[in-house]
Amino acid sequence: MNDADGVVPKLAELLRHPDDLDKIPALKAEFTRKKAAMDSHLRDSLKEQLDVTQAGMNAINDGQQLASLLKQEMMRVDRLGADAQKMLRDFPQIGLVAQTQRNFLLVEQMRSDLDTFNERVARVEELLRQDSEQLETLPNLLTIHQELSGLRLIREGAMDQIKKASDASLHGSLEEFFSGLDHVVAWFDEHIGLICLNMIPLTQNGNTALVVRLAVVIEEEERHDERVTAMQEAQKEYGMLASRLTAVADGPKELRGYKEKFLESIRVQAQAQFEAAVAHFLEEADKLEKSLRWFFNELNTVKLGMVQLMPKKWRILATYGAIYHGLMHDELIKLIDHPDLPPANLLAIIHWSDKYYEKMAKLGFGPGELQPHVIDNRQGELVREWRQLIIKFLDEWMARIAQADATDFAERRPDSLDHDRHGYFRTRNLVDLWRMLREQTMAAGTSARADVTEGVMDAMFRVLKTRQSTWQRMVDDECGRFINAGPSSAGVDQDGYQSLQDWLTAVANDQIACIDDHEEAVVSGGDGDGDGDGSMHLGYLSRFKQDFAPLVSAAYLSYAEAEMDSLRDGYVDLSTHCIAAFVALVFAVDVRPTLTDFFTARWYGEAGMGRIISTFEDYLIDYAQVLHHSLVDIFIEELADALLTHYLSAVHNKAVKFDRSPLPSSASASSSSSSPSPPAPDPSTTVFEAKLRDDVLTAFAFFDHYPALAPAIKQKWRVLERFAALVTAPKPALPDLWIDFRRTYWDAKLTWIEAVLRARDDFDRATWAALKTRTAAAVAAAAAGRAAAEADGEAESGAGPGARRTGGAGGGLLRGPDTVMGKVR
């Protein structure tokens, strides 16, 4: 069923259209060809597997048959012996006499050996003493080995006989008699060990005769151990039957293990060099290849100089390769698993893996001969670990910078702010941040792997965005302490207030420095973060891109472009947010006392707008030189917007009353005294209108100092004309005026128009009710008109979303682009 379930979707995918039915013959032929190829491959694989299995079974059967034949042959020999005894009547007596004669000969031989034993030991000791004076050649090595082998056999035979004897009292005496041999054997083993530990230098120096003599000794000892092992296995397998054989009874009894000691000496000698190489590598991570140069030199010496000196069955090059490779694997794995391994060393090990196999291939070692893999095929894991090490360091560093930022910002440390060469306020930590990012980018690049660098870049984009949001939160928290302090600045820490404004300026400047590709060319050297080349003409973010762009793939670079744009937008938003917070502080602390008098009785007799403008001028004088030039215009625009918003929101002040009485002629000349060359007032102008005009002219006189900004600001302030009309118009016209107002300023709140109406001297509930009713009807009609337009397809007829929002059937009463009234309470 599973196969059938899989076939149907496959057919549906291949035959999507009626025309695809014509493809059926071609598809059938293709699938038939693929099936035939697959069947042929399966047959070949199955045949090969069967051949291997059959060969293995045949080998097992042959071994079993051979073992059975050996057992049968030994049983036949034993049976023939028993039959021979039965054929001869006097065979037991003959056998006893023969055994007695053999024992007598053996006793005579043993006595002779024991009589000459000490003399032979002394002669061997003298030869060893001579060799000790000629350690470079050891001319008596083979003679000593031959004599020692005989002496050892004598001792083994004697000790074996004493073990079989019923009287064991002489065992200790015999051991004491042979004790002199132990010292000589140890001395000989010392010479053998010295040669084994210096096999490579001896071969390199051309002392091949000594190497050959060593090989003869080790090979002879290997044959000895093989005989001992075979006899022990025979005794274990056949018991008493085997012990009756003369070769077993009189043969060698003890394993000497010279071949194993020879291999262990190779390991010990290499291990010592590995320890020195690892120590050097930990001191200088970039010197791993140099530290291990001896490794390949010695293997090359074995290949060129030692192979022809050793027995072929030893496969000495493969033996050295296996031992050296095992040590290489163990040492590298030990380093990899060390918790305190520096990142640079880990990266060097990752790069070393491929180089190692290349060098071993030149020596004739294939990957199959070098098992296990030198780093256990952990390249992918190590790359991820290396990447995580960089990211961990990055996160730790960013956490320290964030903590330093928070502490400096909260405590307003004066030494944490600086001026660049252009005079702008800047924070000190920004330079350290980008220098650290550059260092980590270069560190990731040294891996020569795009996936590592891309993973680190992802982390950097993340921490940079986190830093933006963190700064915005800190700015909001600190400014909130002053903004929410109360209706006046009484009790506010003026020193902290001034330093907070300095910090807001510095943070806003930092964001522009990150994205301004020309700002650094002007202030080059002010931060101490440049290197004097053309990159100084770029902002930090652009230089950051220059660093990582060559290290990542083309596909990732397109993704990084989107991330860079997001970061760039975030820097613009944060700088603007800092300026907006600065302006909010100005209105919350400096301007708030004046704003509370707007539209009250005191407002008509005081120059409140003039005081506010004077405050603006003071701030511009203080901060225009320390604020980035591109932010000065934003600062002025934010001041204009905030002033307009607070001005319109002042209708909620206590005791607000709009004086709609005609302006006295005596006051006409004085009402506009604060404005330069005011136009002649209209005789029908009210006191409210005259004062409103005076405030507007005062503000415009200030904004006119900035001709690039003044037209847009004045256009936005035209809302005051509509505001004045709502204040001065007769009651019957108010609903129409409000609906017209809402068409332009759809986000104006009913609470605001209610406050305006209540401040009029002719307010009554009927007027307010009529206005609400008219507003609800107009909004409902606008919504119905939009629904009808969408049903008729007007939404797809070419009118864009913006057009449908602000005009057409909706009439602007429904949601549209935000206006200044959206910020008005």
XYZ file of C-alpha atoms in Angstrom, residues 3 313 369 593 726 728:
6
model
C 4.327 1.894 -2.703
C 56.794 -8.969 7.234
C 45.293 3.311 6.337
C 5.140 76.668 33.160
C -13.692 76.929 15.151
C -14.784 82.474 16.306
